[in-house]
Amino acid sequence: MENLAIETASKKYLVVFLENEFRKFITELSLKHPKSLITIITDENVFKFYEKELRFIDNQQFFLFTIKSGEKSKSIKSKLAIEKFLFSHKNNRQSVLVALGGGVVGDLVGYVAATFMRGIAYYMVPTSLLAMVDSSIGGKTGINNEFGKNLIGAFYQPEGVVIDFGFLKTLSNEHFKNGMAEVIKAGIIKNPQIFSLVEQNAPKLLERERREEQEGREDDLLKQIIVKSIEVKREVVSLDERENNYRRILNFGHTVGHALELDSDYEMLHGFAVSIGMVVEAFFSYKLNLLPAEDLRKITKVLQSMGLPYRLPKSVNAQKIYQIMLLDKKSLDRKVYCNLINQIGEVNANRGTFRRVIEPDFVHECFREMQKV
Ligand code: NAD
Ligand code: ZN
């Protein structure tokens, strides 16, 4: 598979596609940075699955640091622990970090790299589907705090992104579905072909364990979907690296999604929260006469067919969600904004702002209607 070049205002780098070639990547990394200390940072789950591959690296140039798995690790505490490790092992400005894991490891390690000695090189090696199609691309790094998600961070691009499809074999079904939510989002905002591929192949995509027996056909389909989703993200971030405007389209489903995630105290997975968030924001788009009812129905159906949640739980309180959305870093002048859509594959430009103010009464009305059924 051909490499993809990402060119943002601040940096140009490659997304490389591999299959069970992590060792090869490590060898190449060592050749490319012969004078650097290289620290691979991963989480406990990923370490457990790939301990053998990681243990072989007994080279003095390499170090390994493991964080606890889960969203709660995207914290200042983990950042301090990594920094302490790096300083105590005499790292310097030439040092290189490798983020081996899902979006949690990627966002955290990227942020450590952004500030360690005012910025050191790092590579993204995403191992979850969500990280492959979304979080490893585009240089948004950061951590959470008690006020919300991703409130502290930096735009900081990696030296390269390595997508090794082999990692997906050990990913749980829950996290596979979690990543599919972002794939579907990429289809909705920019590429209707991704959307139809998922629509037409949802059961096949979900039957992951039978993939290898079937001559790799579904495997190829998944790879194709991953590459296309990365292409969507690449186009968006190359036009607007720092989310001054157009990059906002990636937040479709996320204003409501983030609020649901926080409201659940991060019990709900990101992609699952975004799945409901997309249905709600598609409903907003429909109620504002931007999106045809048929497209709203298709969006709901495709999420359902991928085993993702598509109903707004009755227990969710509109006023509380509105208040959380007000605290979101995307809110401005005490107003809540959502990034809406005109149809599957097309966002609503709203005179080039790519967002709309959502009033509290409107949120209440939509929630009431959605929670009726
Ligand atoms: P995650 O990093 O917690 O990974 C999900 C789970 O899967 C973890 O338990 C992890 O240990 C496990 N895992 C990962 N790869 C595995 C593998 N190959 N085999 C077995 N288990 C594996 O979460 P995530 O869903 O990857 O990412 C979510 C995070 O990404 C959120 O914090 C979200 O805010 C962030 N995000 C960031 C961006 C961005 O642009 N920076 C975009 C989207 C999401
Ligand atoms: Zn997301």
Short mmCIF file of C-alpha atoms and ligand atoms in Angstrom, two decimals:
data_model
loop_
_atom_site.label_atom_id
_atom_site.label_comp_id
_atom_site.label_asym_id
_atom_site.label_seq_id
_atom_site.Cartn_x
_atom_site.Cartn_y
_atom_site.Cartn_z
CA MET A 1 0.00 0.00 0.00
CA GLU A 2 1.30 3.41 -0.93
CA ASN A 3 2.42 5.90 1.67
CA LEU A 4 0.36 9.03 2.17
CA ALA A 5 2.07 12.37 2.54
CA ILE A 6 0.61 14.80 5.03
CA GLU A 7 1.46 18.42 4.53
CA THR A 8 0.27 20.87 7.13
CA ALA A 9 1.34 24.48 7.57
CA SER A 10 3.92 23.43 10.18
CA LYS A 11 5.22 20.07 8.91
CA LYS A 12 5.36 17.50 6.17
CA TYR A 13 5.42 13.80 7.09
CA LEU A 14 4.41 10.37 5.88
CA VAL A 15 1.76 7.88 6.87
CA VAL A 16 3.30 4.48 6.19
CA PHE A 17 1.25 1.27 5.91
CA LEU A 18 2.67 -2.01 7.20
CA GLU A 19 1.45 -5.46 8.17
CA ASN A 20 3.02 -7.18 11.17
CA GLU A 21 6.24 -5.25 10.67
CA PHE A 22 6.74 -3.47 13.97
CA ARG A 23 10.23 -4.93 14.37
CA LYS A 24 11.22 -3.67 10.97
CA PHE A 25 9.98 -0.22 11.89
CA ILE A 26 12.05 -0.28 15.10
CA THR A 27 15.18 -1.26 13.18
CA GLU A 28 14.63 1.52 10.68
CA LEU A 29 13.98 4.00 13.45
CA SER A 30 17.28 3.11 15.04
CA LEU A 31 19.09 3.65 11.72
CA LYS A 32 17.35 6.94 11.16
CA HIS A 33 18.13 8.28 14.64
CA PRO A 34 21.44 6.57 15.52
CA LYS A 35 22.39 9.11 18.18
CA SER A 36 19.04 9.37 19.93
CA LEU A 37 17.57 7.66 22.94
CA ILE A 38 14.25 6.23 21.83
CA THR A 39 11.46 5.62 24.34
CA ILE A 40 8.48 3.53 23.36
CA ILE A 41 5.46 4.47 25.42
CA THR A 42 2.52 2.12 25.49
CA ASP A 43 -0.32 1.07 27.78
CA GLU A 44 -0.70 -2.08 29.88
CA ASN A 45 -3.13 -3.80 27.50
CA VAL A 46 -1.06 -3.27 24.40
CA PHE A 47 2.04 -4.31 26.32
CA LYS A 48 0.36 -7.53 27.40
CA PHE A 49 -0.48 -8.46 23.81
CA TYR A 50 2.85 -7.48 22.31
CA GLU A 51 5.22 -8.22 25.14
CA LYS A 52 7.24 -10.62 22.98
CA GLU A 53 7.79 -8.07 20.23
CA LEU A 54 8.69 -5.39 22.76
CA ARG A 55 10.99 -7.52 24.88
CA PHE A 56 13.28 -8.26 21.93
CA ILE A 57 14.32 -4.63 21.97
CA ASP A 58 17.17 -5.00 24.45
CA ASN A 59 19.27 -2.53 22.58
CA GLN A 60 20.72 0.19 24.84
CA GLN A 61 19.22 2.86 22.66
CA PHE A 62 15.66 1.85 23.52
CA PHE A 63 13.52 2.28 26.62
CA LEU A 64 10.02 1.19 27.35
CA PHE A 65 7.49 2.97 29.52
CA THR A 66 4.00 1.64 30.24
CA ILE A 67 0.99 3.61 31.45
CA LYS A 68 -2.31 2.26 32.76
CA SER A 69 -4.89 1.65 30.04
CA GLY A 70 -7.88 3.93 29.74
CA GLU A 71 -8.99 7.52 29.34
CA LYS A 72 -8.09 8.43 32.93
CA SER A 73 -4.42 8.12 31.95
CA LYS A 74 -4.73 11.17 29.72
CA SER A 75 -3.83 13.26 32.73
CA ILE A 76 -1.21 15.64 34.07
CA LYS A 77 -0.18 12.86 36.45
CA SER A 78 0.79 10.54 33.58
CA LYS A 79 2.56 13.39 31.83
CA LEU A 80 4.66 14.03 34.94
CA ALA A 81 5.45 10.33 35.31
CA ILE A 82 6.71 10.09 31.72
CA GLU A 83 8.79 13.25 32.11
CA LYS A 84 10.32 11.93 35.31
CA PHE A 85 11.23 8.72 33.49
CA LEU A 86 12.75 10.63 30.56
CA PHE A 87 14.83 12.91 32.80
CA SER A 88 16.03 10.07 35.00
CA HIS A 89 17.20 8.21 31.87
CA LYS A 90 19.13 11.26 30.66
CA ASN A 91 17.01 12.11 27.65
CA ASN A 92 17.78 15.29 25.77
CA ARG A 93 16.61 17.35 22.80
CA GLN A 94 17.68 14.62 20.38
CA SER A 95 15.51 12.03 22.09
CA VAL A 96 12.67 10.38 20.21
CA LEU A 97 9.34 9.11 21.55
CA VAL A 98 7.16 6.41 20.03
CA ALA A 99 3.46 6.42 20.93
CA LEU A 100 2.45 2.78 20.62
CA GLY A 101 -1.23 2.44 21.44
CA GLY A 102 -4.66 3.92 21.04
CA GLY A 103 -5.74 7.54 21.13
CA VAL A 104 -5.00 7.84 24.83
CA VAL A 105 -1.32 6.98 24.40
CA GLY A 106 -1.11 9.06 21.21
CA ASP A 107 -2.65 12.23 22.67
CA LEU A 108 -0.61 11.97 25.87
CA VAL A 109 2.75 11.12 24.28
CA GLY A 110 2.26 13.77 21.60
CA TYR A 111 1.73 16.36 24.32
CA VAL A 112 4.78 15.19 26.28
CA ALA A 113 6.83 15.42 23.06
CA ALA A 114 5.47 18.92 22.40
CA THR A 115 6.77 20.31 25.68
CA PHE A 116 9.77 18.15 26.59
CA MET A 117 12.77 20.48 26.14
CA ARG A 118 10.35 22.68 24.14
CA GLY A 119 9.63 19.90 21.66
CA ILE A 120 11.21 16.60 20.61
CA ALA A 121 10.54 14.20 17.74
CA TYR A 122 7.86 11.55 18.11
CA TYR A 123 6.23 8.86 15.99
CA MET A 124 2.66 7.70 16.13
CA VAL A 125 2.13 3.95 15.95
CA PRO A 126 -1.63 3.70 16.43
CA THR A 127 -2.86 0.26 17.45
CA SER A 128 -6.60 0.88 17.81
CA LEU A 129 -8.88 1.48 14.84
CA LEU A 130 -9.88 4.86 16.26
CA ALA A 131 -6.28 5.94 16.56
CA MET A 132 -5.46 4.72 13.03
CA VAL A 133 -8.25 6.63 11.32
CA ASP A 134 -8.43 9.66 13.52
CA SER A 135 -6.32 10.56 16.53
CA SER A 136 -2.88 9.74 15.11
CA ILE A 137 -3.38 12.09 12.17
CA GLY A 138 -3.29 15.85 12.39
CA GLY A 139 -1.16 16.69 15.40
CA LYS A 140 -3.80 17.44 18.04
CA THR A 141 -2.29 16.36 21.33
CA GLY A 142 -3.45 16.83 24.89
CA ILE A 143 -4.80 15.69 28.21
CA ASN A 144 -8.04 15.94 30.19
CA ASN A 145 -8.75 17.51 33.56
CA GLU A 146 -11.75 17.66 35.87
CA PHE A 147 -13.26 20.45 33.76
CA GLY A 148 -13.41 18.38 30.60
CA LYS A 149 -11.67 16.52 27.83
CA ASN A 150 -8.63 17.70 25.92
CA LEU A 151 -8.64 21.08 27.63
CA ILE A 152 -4.86 21.24 27.93
CA GLY A 153 -2.74 20.49 24.89
CA ALA A 154 -0.87 21.58 21.81
CA PHE A 155 -0.88 21.25 18.07
CA TYR A 156 2.27 19.26 17.50
CA GLN A 157 2.83 17.09 14.43
CA PRO A 158 4.71 13.77 14.60
CA GLU A 159 7.75 12.83 12.49
CA GLY A 160 5.70 10.08 10.95
CA VAL A 161 2.69 7.81 11.42
CA VAL A 162 3.01 4.05 11.09
CA ILE A 163 -0.21 2.15 10.45
CA ASP A 164 0.48 -1.53 11.04
CA PHE A 165 -2.78 -3.34 10.24
CA GLY A 166 -1.51 -6.39 12.11
CA PHE A 167 -2.29 -4.71 15.44
CA LEU A 168 -6.02 -4.80 14.74
CA LYS A 169 -6.13 -8.57 15.25
CA THR A 170 -6.01 -8.25 19.03
CA LEU A 171 -8.38 -5.28 19.32
CA SER A 172 -11.63 -6.08 21.15
CA ASN A 173 -14.95 -5.90 19.33
CA GLU A 174 -16.00 -3.00 21.54
CA HIS A 175 -12.99 -0.97 20.49
CA PHE A 176 -13.40 -2.01 16.89
CA LYS A 177 -16.94 -0.58 16.92
CA ASN A 178 -15.62 2.45 18.77
CA GLY A 179 -13.27 3.18 15.85
CA MET A 180 -15.99 2.52 13.30
CA ALA A 181 -17.89 5.52 14.72
CA GLU A 182 -15.06 7.80 13.54
CA VAL A 183 -14.93 5.98 10.19
CA ILE A 184 -18.65 6.65 9.71
CA LYS A 185 -18.08 10.27 10.72
CA ALA A 186 -15.41 10.63 8.02
CA GLY A 187 -17.95 9.32 5.51
CA ILE A 188 -20.71 11.65 6.69
CA ILE A 189 -18.63 14.82 6.58
CA LYS A 190 -16.65 14.26 3.40
CA ASN A 191 -16.79 10.95 1.61
CA PRO A 192 -20.15 9.27 0.87
CA GLN A 193 -18.24 6.30 -0.56
CA ILE A 194 -16.92 5.38 2.92
CA PHE A 195 -20.48 5.63 4.20
CA SER A 196 -21.85 3.28 1.51
CA LEU A 197 -19.01 0.78 2.01
CA VAL A 198 -19.92 0.53 5.69
CA GLU A 199 -23.66 0.54 4.92
CA GLN A 200 -23.29 -2.35 2.49
CA ASN A 201 -20.81 -4.39 4.48
CA ALA A 202 -21.67 -3.83 8.13
CA PRO A 203 -22.30 -7.50 9.04
CA LYS A 204 -19.10 -8.58 7.26
CA LEU A 205 -17.10 -5.90 8.99
CA LEU A 206 -18.49 -6.95 12.35
CA GLU A 207 -17.66 -10.62 11.84
CA ARG A 208 -14.03 -9.95 12.40
CA GLU A 209 -12.98 -13.37 13.58
CA ARG A 210 -13.89 -14.97 10.25
CA ARG A 211 -11.84 -12.47 8.31
CA GLU A 212 -8.72 -14.51 7.80
CA GLU A 213 -10.56 -17.66 6.72
CA GLN A 214 -12.20 -15.81 3.90
CA GLU A 215 -9.13 -15.18 1.81
CA GLY A 216 -8.67 -11.76 3.27
CA ARG A 217 -11.49 -10.14 1.32
CA GLU A 218 -13.02 -8.40 4.30
CA ASP A 219 -9.56 -7.61 5.44
CA ASP A 220 -8.96 -5.68 2.24
CA LEU A 221 -12.27 -3.93 2.63
CA LEU A 222 -11.31 -2.78 6.11
CA LYS A 223 -7.91 -1.58 4.91
CA GLN A 224 -9.57 0.34 2.10
CA ILE A 225 -11.95 1.98 4.57
CA ILE A 226 -9.07 2.88 6.89
CA VAL A 227 -7.02 4.47 4.10
CA LYS A 228 -10.03 6.45 2.83
CA SER A 229 -10.79 7.72 6.34
CA ILE A 230 -7.18 8.82 6.77
CA GLU A 231 -7.43 10.63 3.44
CA VAL A 232 -10.44 12.59 4.72
CA LYS A 233 -8.55 13.64 7.83
CA ARG A 234 -5.45 14.44 5.76
CA GLU A 235 -7.34 16.77 3.44
CA VAL A 236 -8.98 18.60 6.31
CA VAL A 237 -5.86 19.12 8.43
CA SER A 238 -3.74 20.16 5.48
CA LEU A 239 -6.20 22.97 4.76
CA ASP A 240 -6.59 24.10 8.35
CA GLU A 241 -4.03 22.67 10.76
CA ARG A 242 -5.01 24.70 13.82
CA GLU A 243 -8.76 24.59 13.53
CA ASN A 244 -9.23 28.23 12.69
CA ASN A 245 -12.20 27.27 10.64
CA TYR A 246 -12.56 24.33 8.22
CA ARG A 247 -11.08 21.72 10.56
CA ARG A 248 -14.20 22.22 12.68
CA ILE A 249 -16.02 19.83 10.38
CA LEU A 250 -14.20 16.96 12.13
CA ASN A 251 -16.18 17.85 15.23
CA PHE A 252 -19.46 16.67 13.77
CA GLY A 253 -21.16 14.69 16.54
CA HIS A 254 -18.51 15.75 19.03
CA THR A 255 -20.09 18.75 20.77
CA VAL A 256 -22.88 16.57 22.08
CA GLY A 257 -20.63 13.48 22.11
CA HIS A 258 -18.01 15.04 24.39
CA ALA A 259 -20.73 16.23 26.76
CA LEU A 260 -22.20 12.71 26.97
CA GLU A 261 -18.75 11.27 27.55
CA LEU A 262 -18.08 13.66 30.42
CA ASP A 263 -21.60 13.20 31.83
CA SER A 264 -20.95 9.46 32.01
CA ASP A 265 -17.67 10.14 33.83
CA TYR A 266 -15.88 8.59 30.85
CA GLU A 267 -17.68 5.27 31.37
CA MET A 268 -18.99 5.64 27.83
CA LEU A 269 -16.37 5.07 25.13
CA HIS A 270 -15.50 8.06 22.95
CA GLY A 271 -16.83 6.51 19.73
CA PHE A 272 -20.02 5.35 21.43
CA ALA A 273 -20.66 8.83 22.80
CA VAL A 274 -19.86 10.33 19.39
CA SER A 275 -22.26 7.84 17.79
CA ILE A 276 -25.18 9.20 19.83
CA GLY A 277 -23.74 12.69 19.34
CA MET A 278 -23.89 12.23 15.56
CA VAL A 279 -27.53 11.13 15.70
CA VAL A 280 -28.36 14.16 17.87
CA GLU A 281 -26.45 16.61 15.68
CA ALA A 282 -27.95 15.05 12.54
CA PHE A 283 -31.33 15.56 14.22
CA PHE A 284 -30.42 19.21 14.88
CA SER A 285 -29.52 19.51 11.17
CA TYR A 286 -32.83 17.93 10.19
CA LYS A 287 -34.87 20.19 12.52
CA LEU A 288 -33.15 23.23 11.02
CA ASN A 289 -34.21 22.05 7.55
CA LEU A 290 -30.64 21.43 6.48
CA LEU A 291 -30.67 17.63 6.32
CA PRO A 292 -33.33 15.49 4.58
CA ALA A 293 -35.19 13.03 6.83
CA GLU A 294 -33.96 10.18 4.64
CA ASP A 295 -30.31 10.97 5.43
CA LEU A 296 -31.07 11.17 9.15
CA ARG A 297 -32.64 7.74 8.88
CA LYS A 298 -29.65 6.31 6.99
CA ILE A 299 -27.18 7.70 9.54
CA THR A 300 -29.14 6.22 12.43
CA LYS A 301 -29.39 2.91 10.61
CA VAL A 302 -25.72 2.58 9.71
CA LEU A 303 -24.68 3.23 13.32
CA GLN A 304 -27.21 0.67 14.51
CA SER A 305 -25.94 -1.87 11.98
CA MET A 306 -22.40 -1.44 13.32
CA GLY A 307 -23.66 -2.19 16.83
CA LEU A 308 -23.21 1.40 17.97
CA PRO A 309 -25.68 3.22 20.25
CA TYR A 310 -28.07 5.46 18.31
CA ARG A 311 -30.73 6.35 20.90
CA LEU A 312 -30.40 9.30 23.22
CA PRO A 313 -30.88 7.66 26.64
CA LYS A 314 -33.92 8.93 28.53
CA SER A 315 -31.72 9.44 31.58
CA VAL A 316 -29.74 12.17 29.80
CA ASN A 317 -30.81 15.62 30.94
CA ALA A 318 -30.93 18.34 28.26
CA GLN A 319 -30.12 21.16 30.65
CA LYS A 320 -27.14 19.36 32.11
CA ILE A 321 -25.77 18.49 28.67
CA TYR A 322 -26.23 22.10 27.56
CA GLN A 323 -24.27 23.32 30.58
CA ILE A 324 -21.46 20.86 29.85
CA MET A 325 -21.38 21.99 26.21
CA LEU A 326 -21.01 25.58 27.39
CA LEU A 327 -17.83 24.59 29.21
CA ASP A 328 -16.42 22.94 26.07
CA LYS A 329 -13.45 24.76 24.62
CA LYS A 330 -15.34 25.13 21.34
CA SER A 331 -17.98 27.29 23.00
CA LEU A 332 -17.53 31.04 22.63
CA ASP A 333 -19.22 34.10 24.21
CA ARG A 334 -21.36 31.77 26.34
CA LYS A 335 -22.78 30.17 23.21
CA VAL A 336 -22.83 26.54 22.13
CA TYR A 337 -21.82 25.73 18.55
CA CYS A 338 -22.38 22.54 16.57
CA ASN A 339 -20.98 21.54 13.21
CA LEU A 340 -23.94 20.49 11.13
CA ILE A 341 -24.51 18.68 7.84
CA ASN A 342 -26.55 19.14 4.64
CA GLN A 343 -26.40 15.56 3.46
CA ILE A 344 -24.30 12.42 3.80
CA GLY A 345 -20.89 13.48 2.50
CA GLU A 346 -21.44 17.23 2.89
CA VAL A 347 -21.15 19.52 5.87
CA ASN A 348 -23.13 22.73 6.29
CA ALA A 349 -20.79 25.63 5.50
CA ASN A 350 -22.98 28.35 7.09
CA ARG A 351 -21.26 31.18 5.22
CA GLY A 352 -17.84 29.68 5.60
CA THR A 353 -17.99 29.29 9.39
CA PHE A 354 -18.84 25.56 9.38
CA ARG A 355 -20.79 25.86 12.62
CA ARG A 356 -24.04 27.14 14.05
CA VAL A 357 -25.16 28.51 17.37
CA ILE A 358 -27.43 26.05 19.14
CA GLU A 359 -29.85 27.68 21.58
CA PRO A 360 -30.77 26.00 24.89
CA ASP A 361 -34.50 25.94 24.03
CA PHE A 362 -33.72 24.18 20.78
CA VAL A 363 -31.63 21.56 22.61
CA HIS A 364 -34.51 20.99 25.04
CA GLU A 365 -37.04 20.67 22.25
CA CYS A 366 -34.89 18.24 20.23
CA PHE A 367 -34.04 16.13 23.29
CA ARG A 368 -37.71 15.95 24.26
CA GLU A 369 -38.64 14.77 20.79
CA MET A 370 -35.79 12.26 20.57
CA GLN A 371 -36.42 10.86 24.04
CA LYS A 372 -40.16 10.40 23.38
CA VAL A 373 -39.60 7.26 21.30
P1 NAD B 1 -7.51 3.94 24.02
O1 NAD B 1 -6.20 4.50 23.72
O2 NAD B 1 -7.97 3.92 25.42
O3 NAD B 1 -7.56 2.47 23.41
C1 NAD B 1 -8.69 1.70 23.57
C2 NAD B 1 -8.41 0.38 24.32
O4 NAD B 1 -7.91 -0.55 23.38
C3 NAD B 1 -7.39 0.48 25.42
O5 NAD B 1 -7.77 -0.37 26.46
C4 NAD B 1 -6.13 -0.05 24.76
O6 NAD B 1 -5.25 -0.62 25.69
C5 NAD B 1 -6.69 -1.08 23.84
N1 NAD B 1 -5.90 -1.35 22.64
C6 NAD B 1 -5.37 -0.45 21.79
N2 NAD B 1 -4.81 -1.08 20.77
C7 NAD B 1 -4.98 -2.40 20.96
C8 NAD B 1 -4.63 -3.56 20.23
N3 NAD B 1 -4.01 -3.49 19.06
N4 NAD B 1 -4.97 -4.76 20.75
C9 NAD B 1 -5.63 -4.85 21.92
N5 NAD B 1 -6.01 -3.80 22.65
C10 NAD B 1 -5.68 -2.59 22.17
O7 NAD B 1 -8.67 4.71 23.23
P2 NAD B 1 -8.92 5.00 21.69
O8 NAD B 1 -10.31 4.64 21.45
O9 NAD B 1 -7.86 4.43 20.84
O10 NAD B 1 -8.77 6.59 21.62
C11 NAD B 1 -9.61 7.43 22.36
C12 NAD B 1 -8.90 8.71 22.67
O11 NAD B 1 -8.51 9.37 21.47
C13 NAD B 1 -9.74 9.71 23.43
O12 NAD B 1 -8.99 10.22 24.49
C14 NAD B 1 -10.02 10.82 22.41
O13 NAD B 1 -10.18 12.07 23.01
C15 NAD B 1 -8.79 10.75 21.57
N6 NAD B 1 -8.95 11.30 20.23
C16 NAD B 1 -8.05 12.21 19.82
C17 NAD B 1 -8.13 12.73 18.55
C18 NAD B 1 -7.08 13.68 18.06
O14 NAD B 1 -7.23 14.28 16.99
N7 NAD B 1 -6.00 13.84 18.78
C19 NAD B 1 -9.15 12.34 17.69
C20 NAD B 1 -10.07 11.40 18.15
C21 NAD B 1 -9.95 10.88 19.42
ZN ZN B 2 -13.50 11.70 18.00
#
